[in-house]
CSV table of C-alpha atoms in Angstrom, one decimal:
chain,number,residue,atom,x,y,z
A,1,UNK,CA,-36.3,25.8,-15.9
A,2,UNK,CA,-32.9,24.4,-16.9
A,3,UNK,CA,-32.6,20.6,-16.0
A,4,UNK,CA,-30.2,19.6,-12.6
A,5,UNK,CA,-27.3,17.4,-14.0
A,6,UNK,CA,-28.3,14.1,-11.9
A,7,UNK,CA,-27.5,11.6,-14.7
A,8,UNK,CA,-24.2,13.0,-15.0
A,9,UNK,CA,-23.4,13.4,-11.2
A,10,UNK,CA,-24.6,9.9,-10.9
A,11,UNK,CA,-22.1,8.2,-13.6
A,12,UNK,CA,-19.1,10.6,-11.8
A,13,UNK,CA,-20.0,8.8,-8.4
A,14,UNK,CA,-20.4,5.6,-9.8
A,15,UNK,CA,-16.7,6.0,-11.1
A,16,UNK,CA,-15.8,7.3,-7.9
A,17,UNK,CA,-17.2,4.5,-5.9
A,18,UNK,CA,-15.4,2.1,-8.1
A,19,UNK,CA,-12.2,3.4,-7.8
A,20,UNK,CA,-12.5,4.0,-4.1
A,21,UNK,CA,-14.1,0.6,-3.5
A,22,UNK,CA,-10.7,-0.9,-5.1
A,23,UNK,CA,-7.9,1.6,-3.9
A,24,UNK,CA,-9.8,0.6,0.1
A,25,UNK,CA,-9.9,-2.9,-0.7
A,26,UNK,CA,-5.9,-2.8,-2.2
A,27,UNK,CA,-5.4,-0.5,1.1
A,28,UNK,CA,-6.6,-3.7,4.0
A,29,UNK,CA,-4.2,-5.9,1.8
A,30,UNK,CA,-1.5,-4.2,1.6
A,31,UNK,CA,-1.1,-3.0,5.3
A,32,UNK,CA,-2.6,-6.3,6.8
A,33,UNK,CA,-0.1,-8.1,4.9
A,34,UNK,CA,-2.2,-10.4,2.4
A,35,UNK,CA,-0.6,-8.6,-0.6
A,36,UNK,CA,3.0,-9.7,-0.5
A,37,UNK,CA,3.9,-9.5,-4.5
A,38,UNK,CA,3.5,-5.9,-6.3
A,39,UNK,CA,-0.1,-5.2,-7.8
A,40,UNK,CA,-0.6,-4.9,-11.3
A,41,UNK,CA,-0.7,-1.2,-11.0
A,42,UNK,CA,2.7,-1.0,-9.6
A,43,UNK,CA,3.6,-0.2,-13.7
A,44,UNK,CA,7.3,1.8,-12.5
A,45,UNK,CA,9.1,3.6,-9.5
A,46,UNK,CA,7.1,6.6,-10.4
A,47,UNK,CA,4.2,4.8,-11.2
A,48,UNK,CA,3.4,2.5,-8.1
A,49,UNK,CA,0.1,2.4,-6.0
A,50,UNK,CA,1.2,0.2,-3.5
A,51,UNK,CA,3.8,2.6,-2.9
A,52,UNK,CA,1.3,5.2,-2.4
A,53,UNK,CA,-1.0,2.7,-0.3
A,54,UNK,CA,2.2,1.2,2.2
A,55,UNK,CA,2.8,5.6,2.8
A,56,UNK,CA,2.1,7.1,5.7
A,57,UNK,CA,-0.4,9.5,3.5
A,58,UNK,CA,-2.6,7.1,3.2
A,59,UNK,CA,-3.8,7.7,6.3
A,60,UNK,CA,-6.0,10.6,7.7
A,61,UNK,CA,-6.5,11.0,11.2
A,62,UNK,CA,-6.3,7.6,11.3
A,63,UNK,CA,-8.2,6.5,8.9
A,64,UNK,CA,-7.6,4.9,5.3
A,65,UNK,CA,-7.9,8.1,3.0
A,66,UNK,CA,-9.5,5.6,0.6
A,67,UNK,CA,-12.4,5.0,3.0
A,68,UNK,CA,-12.9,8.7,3.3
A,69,UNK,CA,-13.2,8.8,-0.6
A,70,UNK,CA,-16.0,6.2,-0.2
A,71,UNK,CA,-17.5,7.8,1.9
A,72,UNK,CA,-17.7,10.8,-0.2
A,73,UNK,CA,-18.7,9.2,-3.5
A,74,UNK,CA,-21.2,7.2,-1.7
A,75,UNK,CA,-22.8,10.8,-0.4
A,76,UNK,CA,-22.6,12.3,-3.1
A,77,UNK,CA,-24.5,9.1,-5.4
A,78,UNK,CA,-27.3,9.3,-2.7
A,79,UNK,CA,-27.3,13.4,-3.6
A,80,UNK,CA,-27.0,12.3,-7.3
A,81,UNK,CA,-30.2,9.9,-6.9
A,82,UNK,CA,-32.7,12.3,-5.3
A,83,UNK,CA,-31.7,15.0,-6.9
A,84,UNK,CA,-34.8,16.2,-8.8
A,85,UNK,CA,-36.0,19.7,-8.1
A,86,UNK,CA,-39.3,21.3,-8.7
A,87,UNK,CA,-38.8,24.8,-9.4
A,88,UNK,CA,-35.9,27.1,-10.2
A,89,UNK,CA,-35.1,28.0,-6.7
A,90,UNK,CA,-34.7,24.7,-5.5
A,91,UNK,CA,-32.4,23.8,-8.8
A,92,UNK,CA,-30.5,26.5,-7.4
A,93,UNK,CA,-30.1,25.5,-3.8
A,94,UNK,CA,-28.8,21.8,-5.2
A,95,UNK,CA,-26.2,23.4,-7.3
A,96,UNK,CA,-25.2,25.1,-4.1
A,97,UNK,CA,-24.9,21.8,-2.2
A,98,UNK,CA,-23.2,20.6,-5.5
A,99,UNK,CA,-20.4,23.6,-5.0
A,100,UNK,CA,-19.3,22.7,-1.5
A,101,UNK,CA,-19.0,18.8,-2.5
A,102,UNK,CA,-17.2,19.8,-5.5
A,103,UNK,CA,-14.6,22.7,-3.8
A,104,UNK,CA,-13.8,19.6,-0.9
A,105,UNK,CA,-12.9,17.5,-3.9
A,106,UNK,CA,-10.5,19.9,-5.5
A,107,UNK,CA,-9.1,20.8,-2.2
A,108,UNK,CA,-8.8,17.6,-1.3
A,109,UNK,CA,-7.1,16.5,-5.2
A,110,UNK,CA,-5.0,19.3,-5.0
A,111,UNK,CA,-3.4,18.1,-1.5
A,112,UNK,CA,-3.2,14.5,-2.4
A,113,UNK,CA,-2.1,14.6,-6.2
A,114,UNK,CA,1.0,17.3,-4.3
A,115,UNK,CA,1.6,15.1,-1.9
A,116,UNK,CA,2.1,11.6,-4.6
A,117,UNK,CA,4.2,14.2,-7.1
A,118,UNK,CA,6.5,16.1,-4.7
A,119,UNK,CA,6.7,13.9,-1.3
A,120,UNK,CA,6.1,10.4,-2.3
A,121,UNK,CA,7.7,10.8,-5.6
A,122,UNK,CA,5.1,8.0,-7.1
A,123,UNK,CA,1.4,8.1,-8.7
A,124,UNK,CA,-0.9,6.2,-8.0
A,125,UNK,CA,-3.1,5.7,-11.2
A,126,UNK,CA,-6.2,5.0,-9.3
A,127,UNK,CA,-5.8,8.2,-7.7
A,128,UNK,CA,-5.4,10.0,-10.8
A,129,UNK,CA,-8.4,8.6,-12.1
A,130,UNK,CA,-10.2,10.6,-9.2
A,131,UNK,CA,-7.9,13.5,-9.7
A,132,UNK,CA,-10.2,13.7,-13.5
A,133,UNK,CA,-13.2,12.9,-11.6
A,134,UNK,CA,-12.6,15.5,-9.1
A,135,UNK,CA,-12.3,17.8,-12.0
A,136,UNK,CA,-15.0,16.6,-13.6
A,137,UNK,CA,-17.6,17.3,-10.8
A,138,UNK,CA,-16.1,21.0,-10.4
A,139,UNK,CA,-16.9,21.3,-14.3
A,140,UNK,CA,-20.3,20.1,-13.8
A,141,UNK,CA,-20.8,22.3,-10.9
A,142,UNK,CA,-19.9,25.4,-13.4
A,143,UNK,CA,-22.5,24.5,-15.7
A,144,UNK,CA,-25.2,23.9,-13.0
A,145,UNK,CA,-25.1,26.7,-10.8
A,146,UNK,CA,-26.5,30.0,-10.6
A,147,UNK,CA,-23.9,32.5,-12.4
A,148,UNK,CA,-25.5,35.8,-11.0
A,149,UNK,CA,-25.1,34.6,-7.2
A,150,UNK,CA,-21.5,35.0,-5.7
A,151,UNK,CA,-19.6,31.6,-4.8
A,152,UNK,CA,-19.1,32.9,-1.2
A,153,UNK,CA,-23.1,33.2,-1.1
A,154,UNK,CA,-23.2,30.1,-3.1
A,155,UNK,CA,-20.8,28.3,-0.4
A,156,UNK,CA,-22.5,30.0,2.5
A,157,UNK,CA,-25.9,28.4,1.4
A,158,UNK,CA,-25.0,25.3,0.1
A,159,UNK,CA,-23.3,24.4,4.1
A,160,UNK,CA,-26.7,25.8,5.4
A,161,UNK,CA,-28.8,23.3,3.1
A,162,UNK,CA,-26.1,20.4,3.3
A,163,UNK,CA,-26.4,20.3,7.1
A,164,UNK,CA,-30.2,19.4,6.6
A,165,UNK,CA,-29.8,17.8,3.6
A,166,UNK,CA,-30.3,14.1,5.6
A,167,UNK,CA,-34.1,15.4,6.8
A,168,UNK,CA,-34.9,16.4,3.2
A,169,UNK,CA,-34.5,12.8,1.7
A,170,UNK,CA,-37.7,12.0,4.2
A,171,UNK,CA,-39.9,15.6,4.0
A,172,UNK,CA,-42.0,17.0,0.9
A,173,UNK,CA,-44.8,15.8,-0.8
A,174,UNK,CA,-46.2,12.4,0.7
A,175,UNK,CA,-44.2,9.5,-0.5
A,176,UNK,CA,-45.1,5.9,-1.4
A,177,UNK,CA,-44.7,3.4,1.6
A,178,UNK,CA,-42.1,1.5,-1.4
A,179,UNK,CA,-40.3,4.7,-2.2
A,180,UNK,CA,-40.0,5.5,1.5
A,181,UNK,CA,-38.7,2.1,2.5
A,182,UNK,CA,-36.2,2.9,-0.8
A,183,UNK,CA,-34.9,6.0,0.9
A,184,UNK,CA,-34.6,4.8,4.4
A,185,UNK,CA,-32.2,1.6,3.0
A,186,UNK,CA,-29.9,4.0,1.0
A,187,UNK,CA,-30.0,6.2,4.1
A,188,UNK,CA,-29.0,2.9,6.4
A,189,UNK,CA,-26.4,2.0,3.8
A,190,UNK,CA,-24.2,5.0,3.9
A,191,UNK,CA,-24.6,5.0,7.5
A,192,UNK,CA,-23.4,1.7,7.7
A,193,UNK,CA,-20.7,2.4,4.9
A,194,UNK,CA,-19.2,5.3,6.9
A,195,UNK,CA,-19.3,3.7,10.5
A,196,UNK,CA,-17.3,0.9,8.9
A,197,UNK,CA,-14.5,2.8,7.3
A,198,UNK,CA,-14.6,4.8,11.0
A,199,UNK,CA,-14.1,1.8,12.8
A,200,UNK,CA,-11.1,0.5,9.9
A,201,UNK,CA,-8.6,1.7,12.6
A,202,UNK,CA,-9.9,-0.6,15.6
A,203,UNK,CA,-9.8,-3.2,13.1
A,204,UNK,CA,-6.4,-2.4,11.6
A,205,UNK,CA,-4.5,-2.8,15.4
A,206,UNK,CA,-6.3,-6.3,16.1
A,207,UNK,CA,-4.1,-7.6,13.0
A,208,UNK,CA,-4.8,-9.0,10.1
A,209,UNK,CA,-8.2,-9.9,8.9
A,210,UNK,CA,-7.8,-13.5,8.8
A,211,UNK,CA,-8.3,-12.4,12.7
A,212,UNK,CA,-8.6,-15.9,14.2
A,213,UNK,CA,-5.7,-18.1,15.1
A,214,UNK,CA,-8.0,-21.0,15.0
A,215,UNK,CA,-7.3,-24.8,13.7
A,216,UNK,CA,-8.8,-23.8,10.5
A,217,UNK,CA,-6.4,-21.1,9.4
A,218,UNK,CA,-3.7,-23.5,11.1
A,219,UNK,CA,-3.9,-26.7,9.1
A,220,UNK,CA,-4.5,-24.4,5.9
A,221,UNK,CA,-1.3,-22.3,6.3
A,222,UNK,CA,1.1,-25.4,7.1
A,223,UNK,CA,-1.0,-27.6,4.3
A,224,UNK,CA,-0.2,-24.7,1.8
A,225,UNK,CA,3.5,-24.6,3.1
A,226,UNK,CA,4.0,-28.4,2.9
A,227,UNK,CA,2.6,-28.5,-0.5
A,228,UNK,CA,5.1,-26.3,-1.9
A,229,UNK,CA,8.5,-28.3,-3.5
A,230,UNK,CA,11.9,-28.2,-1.5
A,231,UNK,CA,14.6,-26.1,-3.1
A,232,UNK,CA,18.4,-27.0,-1.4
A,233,UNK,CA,18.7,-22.9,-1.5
A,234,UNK,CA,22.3,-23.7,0.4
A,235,UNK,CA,23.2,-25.9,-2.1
A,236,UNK,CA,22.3,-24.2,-4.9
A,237,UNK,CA,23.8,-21.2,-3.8
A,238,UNK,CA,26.8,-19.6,-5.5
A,239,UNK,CA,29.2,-19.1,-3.1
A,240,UNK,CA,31.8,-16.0,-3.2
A,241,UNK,CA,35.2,-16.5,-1.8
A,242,UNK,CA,35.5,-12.6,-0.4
A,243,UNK,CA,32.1,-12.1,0.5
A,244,UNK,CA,30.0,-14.5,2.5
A,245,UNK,CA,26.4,-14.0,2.5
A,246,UNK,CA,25.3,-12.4,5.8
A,247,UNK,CA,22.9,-14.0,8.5
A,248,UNK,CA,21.1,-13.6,11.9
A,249,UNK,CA,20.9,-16.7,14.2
A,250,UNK,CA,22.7,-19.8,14.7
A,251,UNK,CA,23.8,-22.5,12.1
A,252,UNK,CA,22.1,-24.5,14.5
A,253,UNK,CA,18.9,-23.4,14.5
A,254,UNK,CA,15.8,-25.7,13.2
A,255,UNK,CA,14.2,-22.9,11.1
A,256,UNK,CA,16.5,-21.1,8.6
A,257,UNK,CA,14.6,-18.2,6.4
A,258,UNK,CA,16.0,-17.4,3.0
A,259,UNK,CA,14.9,-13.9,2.0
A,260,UNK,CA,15.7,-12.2,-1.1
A,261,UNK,CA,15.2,-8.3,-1.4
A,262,UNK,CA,15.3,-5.1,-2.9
A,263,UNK,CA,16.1,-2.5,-0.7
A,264,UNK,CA,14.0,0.3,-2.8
A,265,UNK,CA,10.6,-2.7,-3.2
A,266,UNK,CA,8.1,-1.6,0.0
A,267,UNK,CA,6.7,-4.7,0.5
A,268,UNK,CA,10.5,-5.7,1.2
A,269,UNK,CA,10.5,-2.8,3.8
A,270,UNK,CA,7.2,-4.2,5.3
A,271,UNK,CA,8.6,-8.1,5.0
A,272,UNK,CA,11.8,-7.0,7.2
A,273,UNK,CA,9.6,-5.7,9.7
A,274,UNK,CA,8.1,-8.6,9.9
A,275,UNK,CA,10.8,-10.7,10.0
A,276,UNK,CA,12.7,-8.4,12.5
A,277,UNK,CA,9.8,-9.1,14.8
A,278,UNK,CA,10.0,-12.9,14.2
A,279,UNK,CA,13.6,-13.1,14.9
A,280,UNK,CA,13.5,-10.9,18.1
A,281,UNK,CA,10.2,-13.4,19.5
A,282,UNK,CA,12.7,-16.4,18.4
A,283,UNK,CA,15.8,-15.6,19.0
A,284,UNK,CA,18.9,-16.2,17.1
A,285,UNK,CA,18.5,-20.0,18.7
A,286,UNK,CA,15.3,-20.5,16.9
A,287,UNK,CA,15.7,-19.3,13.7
A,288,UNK,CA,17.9,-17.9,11.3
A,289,UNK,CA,17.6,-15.3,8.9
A,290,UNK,CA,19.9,-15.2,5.5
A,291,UNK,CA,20.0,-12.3,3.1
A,292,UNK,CA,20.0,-12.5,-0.5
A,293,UNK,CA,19.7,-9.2,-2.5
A,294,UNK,CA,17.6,-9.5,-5.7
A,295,UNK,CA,17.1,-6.0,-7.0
A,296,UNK,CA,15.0,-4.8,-9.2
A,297,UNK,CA,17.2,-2.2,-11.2
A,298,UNK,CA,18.2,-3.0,-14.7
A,299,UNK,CA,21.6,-1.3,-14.2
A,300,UNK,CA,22.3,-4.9,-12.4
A,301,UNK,CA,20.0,-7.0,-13.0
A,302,UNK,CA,19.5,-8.7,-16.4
A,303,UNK,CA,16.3,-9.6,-15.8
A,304,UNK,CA,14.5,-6.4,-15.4
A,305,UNK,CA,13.9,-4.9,-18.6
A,306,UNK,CA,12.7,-1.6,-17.9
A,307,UNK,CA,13.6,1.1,-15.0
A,308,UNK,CA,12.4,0.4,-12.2
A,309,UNK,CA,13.6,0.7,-9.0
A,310,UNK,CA,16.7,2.7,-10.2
A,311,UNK,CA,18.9,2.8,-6.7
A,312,UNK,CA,18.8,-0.7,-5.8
A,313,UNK,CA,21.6,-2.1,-7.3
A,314,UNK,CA,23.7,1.0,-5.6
A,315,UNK,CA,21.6,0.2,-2.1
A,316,UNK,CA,22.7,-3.4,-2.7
A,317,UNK,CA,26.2,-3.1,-2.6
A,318,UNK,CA,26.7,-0.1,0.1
A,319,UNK,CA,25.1,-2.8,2.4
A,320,UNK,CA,27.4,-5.3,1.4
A,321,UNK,CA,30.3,-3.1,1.5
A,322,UNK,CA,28.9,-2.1,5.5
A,323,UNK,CA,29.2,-6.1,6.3
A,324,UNK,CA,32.5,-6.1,4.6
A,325,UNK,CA,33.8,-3.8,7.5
A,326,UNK,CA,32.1,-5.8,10.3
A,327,UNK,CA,29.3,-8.3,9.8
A,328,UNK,CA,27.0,-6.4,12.3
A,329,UNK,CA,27.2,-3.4,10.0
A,330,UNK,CA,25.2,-5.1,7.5
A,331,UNK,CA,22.3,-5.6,9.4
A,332,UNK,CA,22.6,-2.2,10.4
A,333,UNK,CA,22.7,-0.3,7.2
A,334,UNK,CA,20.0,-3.0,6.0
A,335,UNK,CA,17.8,-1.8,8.6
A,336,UNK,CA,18.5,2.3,8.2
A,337,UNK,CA,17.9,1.6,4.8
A,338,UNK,CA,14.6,0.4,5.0
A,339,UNK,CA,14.0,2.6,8.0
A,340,UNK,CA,14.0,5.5,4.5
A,341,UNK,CA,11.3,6.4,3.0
A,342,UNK,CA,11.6,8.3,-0.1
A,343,UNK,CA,14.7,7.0,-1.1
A,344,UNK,CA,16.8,9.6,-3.1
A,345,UNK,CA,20.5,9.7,-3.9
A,346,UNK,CA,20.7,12.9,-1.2
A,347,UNK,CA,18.6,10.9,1.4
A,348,UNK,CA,21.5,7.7,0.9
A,349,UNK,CA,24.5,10.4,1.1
A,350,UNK,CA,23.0,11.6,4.3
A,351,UNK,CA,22.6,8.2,5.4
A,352,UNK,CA,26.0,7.2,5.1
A,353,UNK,CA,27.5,10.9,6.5
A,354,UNK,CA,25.3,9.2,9.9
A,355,UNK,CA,26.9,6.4,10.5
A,356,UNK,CA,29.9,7.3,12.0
A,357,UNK,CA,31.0,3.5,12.9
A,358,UNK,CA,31.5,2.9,9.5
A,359,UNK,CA,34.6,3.9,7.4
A,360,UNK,CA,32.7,6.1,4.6
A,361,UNK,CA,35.8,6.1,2.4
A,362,UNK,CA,36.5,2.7,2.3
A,363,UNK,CA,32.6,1.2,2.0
A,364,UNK,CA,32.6,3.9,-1.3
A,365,UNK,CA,36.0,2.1,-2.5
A,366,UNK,CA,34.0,-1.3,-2.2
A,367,UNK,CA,31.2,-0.4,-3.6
A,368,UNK,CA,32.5,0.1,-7.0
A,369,UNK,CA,34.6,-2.8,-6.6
A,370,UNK,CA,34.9,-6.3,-8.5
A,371,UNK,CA,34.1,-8.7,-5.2
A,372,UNK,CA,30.8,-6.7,-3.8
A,373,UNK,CA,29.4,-6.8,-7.8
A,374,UNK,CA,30.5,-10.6,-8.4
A,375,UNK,CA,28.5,-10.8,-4.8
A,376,UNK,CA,25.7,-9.0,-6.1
A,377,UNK,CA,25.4,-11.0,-9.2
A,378,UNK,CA,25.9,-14.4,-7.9
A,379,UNK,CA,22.6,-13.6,-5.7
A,380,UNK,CA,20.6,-12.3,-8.9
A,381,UNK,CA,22.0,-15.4,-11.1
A,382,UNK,CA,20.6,-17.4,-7.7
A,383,UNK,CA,16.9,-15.6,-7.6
A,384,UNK,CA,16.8,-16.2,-12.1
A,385,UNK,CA,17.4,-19.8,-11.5
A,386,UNK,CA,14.7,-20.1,-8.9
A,387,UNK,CA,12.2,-18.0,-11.3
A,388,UNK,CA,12.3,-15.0,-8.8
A,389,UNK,CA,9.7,-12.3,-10.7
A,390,UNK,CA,9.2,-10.2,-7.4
A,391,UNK,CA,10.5,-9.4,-3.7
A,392,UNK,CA,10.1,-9.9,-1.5
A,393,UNK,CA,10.4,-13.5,-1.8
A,394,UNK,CA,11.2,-16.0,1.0
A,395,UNK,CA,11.7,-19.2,1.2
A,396,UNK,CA,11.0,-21.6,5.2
A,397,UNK,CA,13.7,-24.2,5.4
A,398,UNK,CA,13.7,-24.7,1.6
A,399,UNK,CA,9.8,-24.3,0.6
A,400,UNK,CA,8.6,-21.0,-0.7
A,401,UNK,CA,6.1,-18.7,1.6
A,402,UNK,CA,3.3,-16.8,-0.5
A,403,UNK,CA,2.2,-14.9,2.6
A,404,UNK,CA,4.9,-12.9,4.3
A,405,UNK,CA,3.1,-12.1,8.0
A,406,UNK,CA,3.6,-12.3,11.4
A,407,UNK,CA,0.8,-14.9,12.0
A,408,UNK,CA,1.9,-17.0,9.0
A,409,UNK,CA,5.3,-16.9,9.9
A,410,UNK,CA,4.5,-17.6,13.9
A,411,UNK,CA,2.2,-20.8,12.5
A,412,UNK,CA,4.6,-22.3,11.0
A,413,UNK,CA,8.1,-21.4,12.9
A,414,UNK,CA,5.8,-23.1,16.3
A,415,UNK,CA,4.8,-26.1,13.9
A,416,UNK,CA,8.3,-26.9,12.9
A,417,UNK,CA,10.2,-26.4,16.4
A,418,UNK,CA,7.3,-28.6,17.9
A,419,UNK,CA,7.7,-31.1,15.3
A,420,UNK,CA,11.2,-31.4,16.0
């Protein structure tokens, strides 16, 4: 009897788990807001996981796609472990089971790696790293099987035997009490493994997972703020003569927010959610929002060294242009271009051709003008001198905020107007 792959089906869920384990983990950060600077695998504008992770595709009926690849991998270890048949017959059933799990993970590599390429327009590598794996268990699952059965036969019986599979890990020959007790924890663990990732979507809508607004998190968040130097942002500031920078609120108000962006960076798009939020609890009478673009496009910016994020610079000024018409139009085209999500030169033309308030002709005019890219440059000369490496980044009445979220913010906005 030829011998059942297990060692090599074990090492291809290990790497699954591994990967899966990180892309969930990088998932809860991203979309609960603890991640607010780009993660080390965010290499290029084509190469970006959070952008894959902050997508919409990331989901799947609710749930985090990364769980469900846990949840798989974690199966399919347990299938890996106790895979030891005693005859030929049974060799061939698990090469069955093997040729179900292994068609769902082509299927499933073929949607997702055409989704990243032709929808999201950026790879995550992670992902790819599963892609190979995915490809890897399908070659295993060539070698192992039984060539003289039919894969529809093959299919057919591996659903009927994966359906019982669960009642097979405790029936057979008599088992150990130790080997027994083995079994039922791995058995416990993946049920516990999957009703977690199942229940990610409950704990997604409360917030968060620093969950608690208790004194604890309190005194910690407005420690960590006070701790941070003050930067005179106004002051330092280069200020054009033609156009002014553009802001929400009142002079007036106790809590000004200094926020420099790249209108192509997705944790921008996620911090002006945020901060649109914030303002609209506040007010304009509370706090005040100012607008700095710091793109990350090396057609602009001197201190990006490589492509990157390769509209920015054009997204930058076509906002600026909109505010030159009427200061309300810059908020407006800031938040219809945010409100994009693949952002493509086609998806900007359309954008403009629907916003019929704003002079088309004359914001193209401006945009390849001398004032909008003096503008543009005096913010990015601004963000070099404060050491900017990333956007979003924001700065509360002069000290610089590592955590971009609604709690963070709402902690320290109700600490300051209290104080004063």
């Amino acid at each position: 009897m030829r011998a059942f792959p297990s060692k090599l089906l074990v090492f291809v869920s290990l790497v699954g788990l591994a990967c899966s384990i990180y892309l969930l983990l990088h998932h809860i950060n991203i979309n609960t807001g603890l991640q607010l600077g780009s993660s080390f695998c965010a290499i290029s504008e084509r190469i970006n996981c959070d952008t894959v992770a902050m997508s919409q595709y990331s989901w799947f009926l609710g749930i985090p796609v990364a769980g469900l690849g846990l949840i798989y991998y974690w199966a399919l270890f347990l299938f890996s472990f106790f895979s030891k048949p005693e005859c030929d017959e049974e060799r061939k059933n698990f090469a069955d089971i093997l040729l179900v799990a292994s068609l769902l993970a082509l299927l499933s590599t073929l949607v997702m790696a055409s989704i990243s390429l032709f929808v999201i327009s950026s790879i995550c590598i992670f992902c790819v790293v599963l892609y190979f794996n995915s490809l890897g268990l399908c070659a295993i699952t060539y070698v192992a099987r039984d060539k003289s059965r039919s894969v529809v036969s093959g299919l057919a019986n591996g659903l009927k035997l994966l359906i019982g599979f669960p009642l097979r890990l405790f029936s057979g020959a008599p088992q150990t009490r130790r080997a027994r007790i083995r079994k039922l924890n791995l058995s416990a663990s993946f049920l516990f493994v999957t009703l977690a990732v199942v229940a990610s979507p409950v704990y997604f809508k409360k917030g968060s997972i620093r969950g608690r607004e208790d004194e604890v998190l309190k005194k910690a968040v407005i420690a960590g703020w006070e701790n941070q130097p003050y930067l005179d942002i106004e002051a330092l500031s280069f200020v054009s003569d033609v156009i002014p920078d553009f802001v929400k609120g009142s002079p007036d108000a106790k809590v000004t927010i200094h926020e420099f962006s790249d209108f192509q960076c997705p944790h921008c798009k996620r911090a002006s959610e945020v901060l649109n939020k914030v303002f609209a609890k506040y007010g304009g009478g509370g706090i005040r929002i100012v607008f700095k673009n710091f793109p990350l496009d090396q057609s602009c910016n001197p201190n990006i060294d490589r492509p990157m994020h390769r509209l920015a610079c054009r997204l930058a000024k076509i906002s600026l242009c909109a505010g030159m018409q009427k200061s309300d139009f810059f908020w407006e085209m800031h938040d219809a271009i945010f409100s994009l999500w693949n952002v493509s030169e086609a998806g900007v033309d359309e954008l403009l051709s629907t916003k019929s308030r704003i002079d088309k002709d004359r914001l193209l005019e401006c945009a390849n003008g001398k004032d909008v890219e003096s503008k543009l440059a005096s913010d990015i000369r601004l963000g070099m001198e404060l050491k900017i490496g990333a956007t979003p980044t924001i700065y509360l009445n002069g000290k610089r905020l590592f955590m971009v979220d609604e709690k963070t913010l709402t902690i320290l906005i109700d600490y300051i107007l209290k104080d004063k």
